Amino acid sequence: MQRRLSALFLALVLVCSLCVIPADAAPPANTATILFTHDLHSHFLPQAAEDGGESGGYARLKTAIDREREKNPDALLLDGGDFSIGSLVQTLCTTQAAELRTMGAMGYDAATLGNHEFDHTGRGFAQMLNAAADSGDVLPALLEANYRPADDNPDKDLIQQAMDGYGVQETLLLERGGVTCGIFGLMGVDSDDCAPTSGFALEDAAQAAERCVASLKAQGADLIICLSHSGTDEDPKLSEDELLAKAVDGIDVIISGHTHSTLTEPIVVNDTYIVSAGPYCENLGSLTLIWGGNDKKRLRDYHLTPIDETLPEDPDIAAMVETWKDKVGETYLSRYGLTYDEVLTTTFFDLNTPESGVQENNGLGSLAADAFRWAAQTLTAEPYEGHTVAVTADGVLRAPLRTGEITVSQAFDVLSMGVGADGTSGFPLVEVYLTGKEIKAAMEVDASVTPIMPVAQLYVSGALYSFNTNRMFFNRVYNARLLASDGTEQEIVDGQLYRVVTGMYSAQMLGTVKEKSMGLLSLEPKMADGSPVTDFNDCILYDKDGNEIKEWYALAAYLQTFGGEGVHVSYRETVRKNVSHSWSPAQLLREWNWVTWTVVLVVLAVILLAVLLVRLILRGIRRKRKNVY
């Protein structure tokens, strides 16, 4: 009996041991790994990081990609849009398609389009696609399901031909490791708003997504991936990709670009994993999902790999980037007599981009505004004798200047947006004329609109002003003065015309102030003779050689004037606007305009009406009591 029991026990142990799954056993039948980026913004080269190290660079990104693919050979590599605009290499976008060709060399399978792919207008977008296709290089697939050339776009046929020639499509099927992946691309509402010169029409994202999901499932897709340039937001009503996931069933993964979010854990909505790796090539994202049979897809792994100085550079991509730098010098910088890595000056303190939504002075903004004013007085063919006010906006300041040497490429990074009438990268400076009253209205935009539209925050040169955030909306400015070069202050005369210099984008935004303020503020950019501006191209400033004075070049040339002494310490704590949160009657009760008076009179009328109603009610009650007794 003992021998029989022992034999039975041994048999049970053997059976149980066969049921144990070893730690290194094969994963479930279906496993998919997705490597992803978004908002690369032409960050071909590493940038100085806030902690003193370096961040980004495509040669290091390629090393991270290769290491991930050593672990997961079947991994997809995808991008969520805005792969262009953000460094000097972007100047090759329309002629060399440097971004797409480098992404192809790094092994990207597919990407979608972001709003900055249209910074050179729809025609420039077409030129980029043609240059990429003509190169013969391996290129990533471009996917776009809800953004097409508008019917009234005069370049519609030209753009569509370029899209067809490249092979831009709504959806793509890729088979990896036995898993069929269905991928599609979308443009968001805010992204479309940020691409006013695209000439494209936007289809509802949810409608397009439902069409793509149905099509891809019909073709046998096991995994549905959306490349979305819409983004997420802390406000649920503004979080477009979360709203998309709620509205459309069947999307397994959303690679979420546009809002520059960095998600250390996926957001899960309606069984959809929403992921973001941060902007500017800061990280490479990796998501692995597993499933089997009828099981729902489950998260097996999610991590972000920092792209920093700890990663070695891939030699082939590093050599490719050097080639692009040489071409930038030959084709773009030569007209300015500058080179890519030329040192302009030094800064002994960080000049950071503004903190979003915080109304404050900013050294970088003041430096840029001073540069615009200096360039308008110094670099133009004909000097201007009168007073000049220069303005720049939060939204165009794209990169900080870190402590240390400042190079030409770093100056460009600060003001890298847009294209000029000459077809080359960079918004040009323009001069318009505003009345004194309209200059005060522009200051009021900064004081009243910035909390709800952070990119509208302004930084000025040649003027200063004070506002109180507790005053009436559109009447927060209570003191505004001109500031001469010698530091003296002068009155702003309401009816007098003043020269205002700013970048093309900011100038165009000035013309929308009346609409944005619901007619409460009136501001109309004018020519020197007082006639309305009909074409801002007529207002562009040119240097003595006939070149457009670009925003970035104004900054670079101004920085050169500091020489070896470095950026003046005054930019550490410049005060051009005094932002007050006080309840002092001295600030709250002065300089009321019609907006405040109207609101006060309405409030008094409502109070008076309420008092009369109460008196009538009380009188009626008394009468009833008399009748009762």
XYZ file of C-alpha atoms in Angstrom:
629
model
C 0.000 0.000 0.000
C 2.878 2.361 0.821
C 4.523 1.619 -2.519
C 1.230 2.285 -4.330
C 0.685 5.591 -2.484
C 4.272 6.654 -3.201
C 3.871 5.805 -6.860
C 0.605 7.786 -7.015
C 2.231 10.794 -5.306
C 5.172 10.750 -7.732
C 2.773 10.548 -10.663
C 0.838 13.582 -9.396
C 4.061 15.560 -8.915
C 5.121 14.711 -12.483
C 1.771 15.820 -13.922
C 1.832 19.095 -11.956
C 5.379 19.809 -13.072
C 4.316 19.484 -16.697
C 1.584 22.078 -16.106
C 3.991 24.756 -14.834
C 4.802 27.429 -17.453
C 8.497 28.349 -17.365
C 9.370 32.047 -16.937
C 10.851 32.239 -20.423
C 7.916 30.537 -22.127
C 6.612 31.956 -25.405
C 4.074 34.788 -25.054
C 0.412 34.275 -26.002
C -0.432 33.663 -29.643
C -0.893 37.349 -30.466
C 1.658 39.947 -29.419
C 2.233 43.351 -31.026
C 4.839 45.989 -30.190
C 4.522 49.567 -31.417
C 7.411 52.024 -31.252
C 6.269 55.612 -31.644
C 7.123 59.309 -31.727
C 5.261 62.501 -32.539
C 5.994 66.221 -32.770
C 9.630 65.647 -33.776
C 9.735 69.173 -35.257
C 12.902 68.655 -37.326
C 15.011 68.039 -34.192
C 17.792 66.347 -36.151
C 20.406 67.355 -33.572
C 20.539 67.169 -29.767
C 19.369 70.195 -27.803
C 20.575 71.468 -24.437
C 18.281 70.095 -21.725
C 17.063 71.957 -18.659
C 19.024 69.643 -16.354
C 22.288 70.476 -18.092
C 22.451 67.371 -20.289
C 21.252 66.926 -23.871
C 17.984 65.760 -25.340
C 17.011 64.413 -28.734
C 18.895 63.955 -31.979
C 18.042 61.506 -34.740
C 21.355 59.613 -34.622
C 20.669 58.741 -30.960
C 17.013 58.026 -31.713
C 18.125 55.474 -34.313
C 20.257 53.716 -31.688
C 17.225 53.489 -29.371
C 15.092 52.144 -32.243
C 17.665 49.470 -33.090
C 17.908 48.358 -29.453
C 14.137 48.019 -29.208
C 13.992 46.052 -32.433
C 16.681 43.689 -31.180
C 14.206 42.738 -28.435
C 11.125 42.905 -30.709
C 12.157 42.353 -34.363
C 8.550 42.654 -35.544
C 7.909 46.011 -33.850
C 6.153 48.720 -35.846
C 7.672 52.238 -35.920
C 5.078 55.008 -36.261
C 4.841 58.800 -35.953
C 1.920 61.035 -34.960
C 2.694 64.089 -37.117
C 4.485 67.456 -36.954
C 7.705 65.822 -38.055
C 8.786 69.109 -39.679
C 9.441 72.746 -38.642
C 11.625 73.442 -35.619
C 15.271 73.644 -36.675
C 17.446 75.035 -39.447
C 17.231 71.741 -41.360
C 13.567 72.568 -42.009
C 14.811 75.064 -44.611
C 15.398 71.999 -46.832
C 11.837 70.762 -46.344
C 10.378 71.791 -49.691
C 13.496 71.148 -51.797
C 15.108 68.083 -50.180
C 12.358 66.593 -47.960
C 15.054 66.044 -45.338
C 12.573 65.004 -42.655
C 10.805 62.278 -44.637
C 14.006 60.909 -46.127
C 15.705 60.701 -42.728
C 12.643 59.033 -41.202
C 12.807 56.491 -44.013
C 16.466 55.829 -43.221
C 15.575 55.329 -39.544
C 13.022 52.668 -40.479
C 9.674 54.387 -39.916
C 6.786 52.348 -41.284
C 4.163 55.114 -41.332
C 3.366 58.653 -40.163
C 0.440 61.025 -40.269
C 0.404 64.748 -41.009
C 0.447 67.565 -38.474
C -0.440 71.230 -38.873
C 3.222 72.233 -39.232
C 3.565 70.116 -42.372
C 1.550 72.960 -43.943
C 3.606 75.894 -42.646
C 4.872 76.440 -46.185
C 1.233 76.419 -47.376
C -0.427 73.610 -49.304
C 1.852 74.291 -52.271
C 4.936 73.888 -50.076
C 3.501 70.620 -48.750
C 3.186 69.405 -52.331
C 6.777 70.423 -53.054
C 7.953 68.394 -50.044
C 6.099 65.292 -51.257
C 7.496 65.665 -54.784
C 11.053 66.111 -53.496
C 10.700 62.999 -51.332
C 9.257 60.873 -54.134
C 11.871 62.078 -56.637
C 14.728 61.155 -54.259
C 14.184 57.438 -54.761
C 14.908 56.879 -51.047
C 12.977 54.521 -48.798
C 10.164 56.589 -47.247
C 7.532 56.095 -44.548
C 3.929 55.658 -45.651
C 1.860 58.818 -45.099
C -1.667 58.251 -43.814
C -4.423 60.882 -43.772
C -8.138 60.035 -43.678
C -9.945 63.306 -42.925
C -7.855 66.117 -44.425
C -8.004 66.849 -48.135
C -7.377 69.812 -50.465
C -10.425 72.089 -50.319
C -12.561 72.427 -53.423
C -11.916 76.173 -53.588
C -8.135 75.764 -53.268
C -6.597 77.012 -56.555
C -3.711 74.546 -56.027
C -6.028 71.585 -55.423
C -5.003 69.606 -58.511
C -1.287 70.283 -57.996
C -1.471 69.145 -54.357
C -3.564 66.077 -55.151
C -1.098 65.016 -57.846
C 1.735 65.273 -55.344
C -0.220 63.243 -52.769
C -0.979 60.581 -55.359
C 2.632 60.559 -56.531
C 3.888 59.990 -52.993
C 1.142 57.498 -52.214
C -0.667 59.305 -49.387
C -3.597 57.104 -48.373
C -6.264 56.764 -45.693
C -5.322 53.337 -44.351
C -2.528 50.789 -44.423
C -2.322 47.057 -43.650
C 0.976 45.683 -42.344
C 1.630 42.075 -41.318
C 4.168 41.677 -38.528
C 4.937 38.456 -36.678
C 1.697 36.857 -37.776
C -0.413 39.860 -36.692
C -2.203 41.980 -39.290
C -2.077 45.632 -38.219
C -4.501 48.182 -39.648
C -3.303 51.788 -39.415
C -4.964 55.099 -40.316
C -4.213 58.810 -39.795
C -6.328 61.747 -38.605
C -6.042 65.527 -38.288
C -7.674 67.229 -35.285
C -9.866 70.311 -35.025
C -7.299 72.397 -33.156
C -4.584 71.220 -35.552
C -6.634 72.454 -38.492
C -7.127 75.782 -36.720
C -3.333 75.982 -36.391
C -2.873 75.499 -40.147
C -4.671 78.561 -41.593
C -2.681 78.496 -44.852
C -3.067 74.772 -45.612
C -5.937 75.191 -48.062
C -7.300 71.842 -46.815
C -10.793 70.905 -45.645
C -11.371 68.901 -42.443
C -13.806 65.996 -42.185
C -15.238 65.034 -38.788
C -12.636 62.796 -37.124
C -15.113 60.320 -35.637
C -16.885 59.903 -38.963
C -13.604 59.242 -40.770
C -12.420 56.893 -38.009
C -15.570 54.774 -38.190
C -15.075 54.410 -41.935
C -11.414 53.404 -41.511
C -12.088 50.929 -38.682
C -14.814 49.212 -40.686
C -12.616 49.009 -43.789
C -9.577 47.660 -41.942
C -11.596 45.045 -40.049
C -13.181 43.921 -43.311
C -9.665 43.409 -44.655
C -8.766 41.187 -41.709
C -6.923 43.567 -39.370
C -6.221 42.067 -35.934
C -5.034 45.354 -34.408
C -6.376 48.837 -35.255
C -3.984 51.791 -34.741
C -4.888 55.455 -35.217
C -2.130 58.010 -35.810
C -3.856 61.140 -34.535
C -2.636 64.713 -34.634
C -5.344 65.877 -32.242
C -3.950 65.454 -28.747
C -5.149 65.167 -25.177
C -5.967 67.830 -22.607
C -6.647 68.061 -18.871
C -10.047 69.518 -19.761
C -12.154 66.525 -20.930
C -14.093 68.769 -23.308
C -10.858 69.703 -25.111
C -9.211 66.263 -25.062
C -9.898 65.374 -28.684
C -8.331 61.910 -28.678
C -10.243 60.863 -25.555
C -13.449 62.090 -27.193
C -12.544 60.110 -30.315
C -11.986 56.922 -28.302
C -15.369 57.364 -26.593
C -17.161 57.981 -29.881
C -15.679 55.184 -31.991
C -15.509 51.495 -31.046
C -12.777 49.222 -32.302
C -9.682 51.449 -32.115
C -7.074 49.554 -30.123
C -4.352 52.227 -29.978
C -4.194 55.977 -30.573
C -0.731 57.505 -31.048
C -1.621 61.001 -29.855
C 0.315 64.004 -31.169
C -0.152 67.795 -31.370
C -0.471 68.776 -27.694
C 3.130 67.727 -26.907
C 1.884 65.484 -24.094
C 4.172 63.035 -22.301
C 2.181 60.107 -20.889
C 4.137 57.859 -18.548
C 1.121 55.530 -18.526
C -1.465 55.051 -21.288
C -4.887 56.650 -20.985
C -7.477 53.883 -21.441
C -10.865 54.899 -22.832
C -13.402 52.445 -24.264
C -10.710 49.703 -24.471
C -8.504 52.111 -26.461
C -4.932 52.779 -25.313
C -3.970 56.446 -25.874
C -0.198 57.020 -25.756
C 2.157 60.000 -26.117
C 5.961 60.161 -25.831
C 6.522 63.931 -25.640
C 7.831 66.364 -28.279
C 11.192 67.217 -29.863
C 12.569 63.658 -29.976
C 12.794 63.614 -26.168
C 11.659 59.985 -25.926
C 10.959 56.886 -27.959
C 7.701 55.296 -26.860
C 7.092 51.543 -26.778
C 3.740 49.790 -26.293
C 3.243 46.002 -26.286
C -0.224 44.436 -26.280
C -1.097 40.746 -25.897
C -4.267 38.795 -26.589
C -5.414 35.319 -27.489
C -8.650 33.691 -28.569
C -11.561 35.906 -27.594
C -9.579 37.713 -24.889
C -9.453 41.488 -24.921
C -6.122 43.060 -25.714
C -4.129 43.615 -22.544
C -1.112 45.769 -21.786
C 2.057 43.731 -21.505
C 4.589 46.582 -21.486
C 4.731 50.342 -21.850
C 7.834 52.475 -21.458
C 9.501 55.641 -22.711
C 13.209 55.588 -23.564
C 14.882 58.996 -23.040
C 16.932 60.119 -26.031
C 19.908 61.712 -24.308
C 23.703 61.798 -24.107
C 23.823 58.289 -22.639
C 22.953 56.856 -26.069
C 25.677 56.571 -28.736
C 24.975 58.018 -32.168
C 24.240 55.783 -35.112
C 27.051 56.616 -37.563
C 24.952 56.402 -40.738
C 22.245 58.765 -39.466
C 24.894 61.081 -37.979
C 26.561 61.317 -41.405
C 23.196 61.968 -43.062
C 22.482 64.817 -40.630
C 25.887 66.376 -41.365
C 25.019 66.312 -45.061
C 21.810 68.210 -44.355
C 23.723 70.783 -42.296
C 26.101 71.403 -45.205
C 23.193 71.885 -47.582
C 21.570 74.390 -45.184
C 24.752 76.449 -45.231
C 24.959 76.366 -49.029
C 21.321 77.079 -49.823
C 20.001 79.216 -46.950
C 22.544 80.682 -44.543
C 24.984 81.931 -47.171
C 22.776 84.932 -47.983
C 23.104 86.076 -44.360
C 26.848 85.475 -44.166
C 26.344 82.977 -41.321
C 27.164 79.322 -40.698
C 25.186 76.625 -38.872
C 27.269 76.324 -35.692
C 28.658 79.874 -35.633
C 28.707 81.327 -32.097
C 26.847 84.650 -31.831
C 27.382 85.422 -28.138
C 27.029 83.864 -24.692
C 24.335 83.916 -22.038
C 25.165 83.411 -18.378
C 21.588 82.539 -17.457
C 18.736 80.580 -19.013
C 16.266 82.419 -21.217
C 13.228 80.164 -21.043
C 10.098 80.105 -23.137
C 7.046 81.504 -21.300
C 5.110 79.326 -18.901
C 1.808 78.611 -20.602
C -1.055 80.826 -19.446
C 0.942 82.654 -16.776
C 0.779 86.435 -17.265
C 4.263 87.700 -16.591
C 7.341 89.364 -18.031
C 9.660 87.037 -19.898
C 13.316 87.661 -20.704
C 13.252 85.716 -23.961
C 10.126 87.546 -25.125
C 11.632 90.939 -24.258
C 14.896 89.975 -26.006
C 13.018 89.027 -29.170
C 10.939 92.224 -29.122
C 14.084 94.340 -28.646
C 15.713 92.456 -31.526
C 12.772 93.260 -33.801
C 12.904 96.951 -32.891
C 16.692 97.091 -33.300
C 16.540 95.342 -36.691
C 13.775 97.654 -37.923
C 15.957 100.645 -37.053
C 19.332 99.217 -38.118
C 19.098 96.590 -40.869
C 16.602 98.224 -43.203
C 17.725 100.050 -46.326
C 16.143 103.316 -45.138
C 16.257 104.327 -41.443
C 13.048 105.334 -39.685
C 13.201 108.505 -37.590
C 9.981 108.232 -35.562
C 9.177 106.114 -32.535
C 8.855 102.353 -33.128
C 7.008 99.881 -30.943
C 7.934 96.212 -31.476
C 5.765 93.286 -30.424
C 6.163 89.516 -30.327
C 3.783 86.844 -29.080
C 4.150 83.837 -26.806
C 3.053 81.458 -29.568
C 6.032 82.136 -31.856
C 8.725 81.547 -29.195
C 9.516 77.890 -29.851
C 12.724 77.108 -27.944
C 14.722 78.432 -24.969
C 18.283 79.728 -24.936
C 20.224 77.812 -22.308
C 23.222 79.076 -20.341
C 26.352 78.984 -22.497
C 27.265 79.832 -26.069
C 24.419 80.784 -28.425
C 24.831 79.584 -32.002
C 23.068 80.547 -35.226
C 21.056 77.333 -35.178
C 19.873 78.014 -31.619
C 18.735 81.525 -32.550
C 16.779 80.021 -35.446
C 15.151 77.447 -33.155
C 13.631 80.244 -31.039
C 11.763 81.750 -34.023
C 11.541 78.861 -36.486
C 7.934 79.152 -37.610
C 6.478 80.164 -40.945
C 7.505 81.074 -44.441
C 8.024 84.404 -46.170
C 6.848 85.833 -49.469
C 10.225 84.685 -50.830
C 9.186 81.063 -50.257
C 11.916 80.380 -47.681
C 11.552 79.367 -44.042
C 10.953 81.923 -41.336
C 8.331 84.605 -40.837
C 9.578 88.020 -42.009
C 9.282 91.203 -39.987
C 6.559 93.588 -41.100
C 5.769 97.190 -40.240
C 2.210 98.375 -39.771
C 0.752 101.525 -38.258
C -1.704 101.721 -35.383
C -3.290 104.628 -33.580
C -2.395 105.147 -29.957
C -5.839 103.882 -29.011
C -5.240 100.701 -31.003
C -1.850 100.123 -29.340
C -3.666 100.247 -26.006
C -6.195 97.760 -27.409
C -3.320 95.391 -28.277
C -2.096 95.680 -24.688
C -5.634 94.910 -23.562
C -5.545 91.693 -25.603
C -2.512 90.633 -23.576
C -4.203 91.567 -20.305
C -7.621 90.043 -20.994
C -7.223 87.243 -23.568
C -4.033 85.516 -22.358
C -5.769 83.504 -19.572
C -7.981 81.771 -22.160
C -5.529 81.863 -25.081
C -1.931 81.641 -23.777
C -0.345 82.073 -27.229
C -1.814 85.606 -27.292
C 0.487 86.836 -24.510
C 2.546 89.760 -25.837
C 6.025 91.097 -25.144
C 6.861 94.646 -26.216
C 9.780 96.943 -26.897
C 9.390 100.718 -26.958
C 6.410 100.749 -24.602
C 5.362 99.687 -21.128
C 2.018 99.211 -19.442
C 0.305 98.130 -16.237
C -2.808 96.043 -15.805
C -4.769 94.523 -12.961
C -6.281 91.056 -13.387
C -9.136 91.978 -11.017
C -10.390 94.800 -13.226
C -13.193 94.437 -15.760
C -12.521 92.199 -18.752
C -11.250 94.305 -21.715
C -10.545 97.182 -19.338
C -7.686 95.776 -17.300
C -4.961 98.137 -18.547
C -4.864 101.274 -16.399
C -1.544 102.804 -17.464
C 0.235 102.723 -20.851
C 3.271 104.740 -21.981
C 5.842 104.866 -24.765
C 9.385 104.036 -23.678
C 12.194 105.850 -25.483
C 15.674 104.353 -25.980
C 17.059 106.643 -23.263
C 14.528 105.286 -20.755
C 12.210 108.300 -20.716
C 8.472 107.758 -20.831
C 6.049 109.540 -23.167
C 2.290 109.737 -23.409
C 0.502 107.594 -25.999
C -1.782 109.904 -27.984
C -4.994 108.097 -28.922
C -5.424 109.649 -32.376
C -1.777 109.583 -33.481
C -0.355 106.918 -35.825
C 2.608 104.912 -34.538
C 4.886 102.476 -36.330
C 4.582 98.910 -34.985
C 7.018 96.162 -36.024
C 6.259 92.488 -35.506
C 6.429 89.138 -37.279
C 4.080 88.275 -40.139
C 2.033 85.812 -38.071
C 1.533 88.220 -35.172
C 0.617 91.020 -37.588
C -2.065 88.859 -39.157
C -3.400 88.010 -35.698
C -3.687 91.737 -34.882
C -6.261 91.976 -37.629
C -8.460 89.390 -35.866
C -8.640 91.254 -32.547
C -12.075 92.734 -33.260
C -13.483 89.282 -34.027
C -11.770 87.586 -31.043
C -13.035 90.278 -28.654
C -16.600 90.073 -29.987
C -16.314 93.630 -31.263
C -15.370 95.068 -27.876
C -11.872 96.012 -29.081
C -11.193 97.572 -32.449
C -7.808 97.261 -34.125
C -7.066 97.675 -37.855
C -3.435 97.524 -39.110
C -2.698 100.410 -41.488
C -0.123 101.592 -43.988
C 2.005 104.672 -43.252
C -0.596 106.894 -44.942
C -3.353 105.584 -42.677
C -5.055 103.382 -45.301
C -5.984 99.826 -44.208
C -3.530 97.008 -44.930
C -4.923 94.782 -47.664
C -1.875 92.543 -48.131
C 0.706 92.055 -45.371
C 3.296 91.159 -48.018
C 3.338 94.887 -48.817
C 4.522 95.534 -45.252
C 7.579 93.222 -45.218
C 10.867 94.768 -44.128
C 13.954 94.165 -46.308
C 17.637 94.580 -45.561
C 20.111 96.595 -47.617
C 20.677 93.598 -49.946
C 16.980 93.110 -50.626
C 16.544 90.060 -48.377
C 13.514 89.686 -46.140
C 14.460 90.444 -42.544
C 13.341 87.211 -40.907
C 12.342 87.120 -37.239
C 15.126 84.668 -36.445
C 17.748 86.722 -38.325
C 16.762 89.865 -36.419
C 17.401 87.921 -33.206
C 20.690 86.447 -34.456
C 22.039 89.802 -35.633
C 20.987 91.483 -32.387
C 22.689 88.784 -30.322
C 25.918 89.449 -32.220
C 25.943 93.007 -30.866
C 26.520 91.661 -27.330
C 29.853 90.137 -28.381
C 32.013 88.540 -25.709
C 30.228 90.335 -22.849
C 27.188 88.140 -23.326
C 23.458 88.805 -23.147
C 22.822 91.769 -20.866
C 21.830 90.811 -17.355
C 18.772 93.085 -17.592
C 17.011 90.321 -19.560
C 17.047 88.156 -16.463
C 14.358 90.355 -14.903
C 12.993 92.722 -17.541
C 9.832 94.619 -16.611
C 7.889 95.943 -19.596
C 4.500 95.210 -18.127
C 3.417 95.429 -14.533
C 0.964 92.617 -13.750
C -1.029 93.321 -10.596
C -3.523 91.158 -8.690
C -4.277 93.867 -6.113
C -7.711 94.974 -4.880
C -6.413 98.505 -4.381
C -9.103 101.109 -5.228
C -6.351 103.268 -6.740
C -5.940 100.627 -9.454
C -9.506 99.384 -9.736
C -11.242 102.768 -10.029
C -9.022 104.553 -12.575
C -9.101 104.730 -16.388
C -12.529 103.152 -16.865
C -13.576 102.685 -20.483
C -17.046 102.210 -21.935
C -16.954 98.461 -21.258
C -16.648 98.962 -17.484
C -19.146 101.850 -17.450
C -21.663 99.763 -19.414
C -21.325 96.803 -17.044
C -21.565 99.081 -13.977
C -24.673 100.799 -15.339
C -26.276 97.451 -16.196
C -25.514 96.128 -12.706
C -26.940 99.288 -11.120
C -30.028 99.005 -13.318
C -30.497 95.366 -12.285
C -30.073 96.296 -8.603
C -32.537 99.181 -8.979
C -35.014 96.909 -10.745
C -34.625 94.302 -8.000
C -35.225 96.943 -5.317
C -38.364 98.155 -7.114
C -39.631 94.586 -7.463
C -39.040 93.918 -3.774
C -40.862 97.136 -2.838
C -43.796 96.204 -5.084
C -43.937 92.736 -3.562
C -43.805 94.116 -0.011
C -46.507 96.678 -0.848
C -48.699 93.897 -2.216
C -48.212 91.857 0.968
C -49.178 94.807 3.151
C -52.368 95.375 1.146
C -53.356 91.736 1.529
C -52.820 91.942 5.280
C -55.041 95.067 5.519
C -57.774 93.333 3.536
C -57.604 90.304 5.843
C -57.994 92.419 8.992
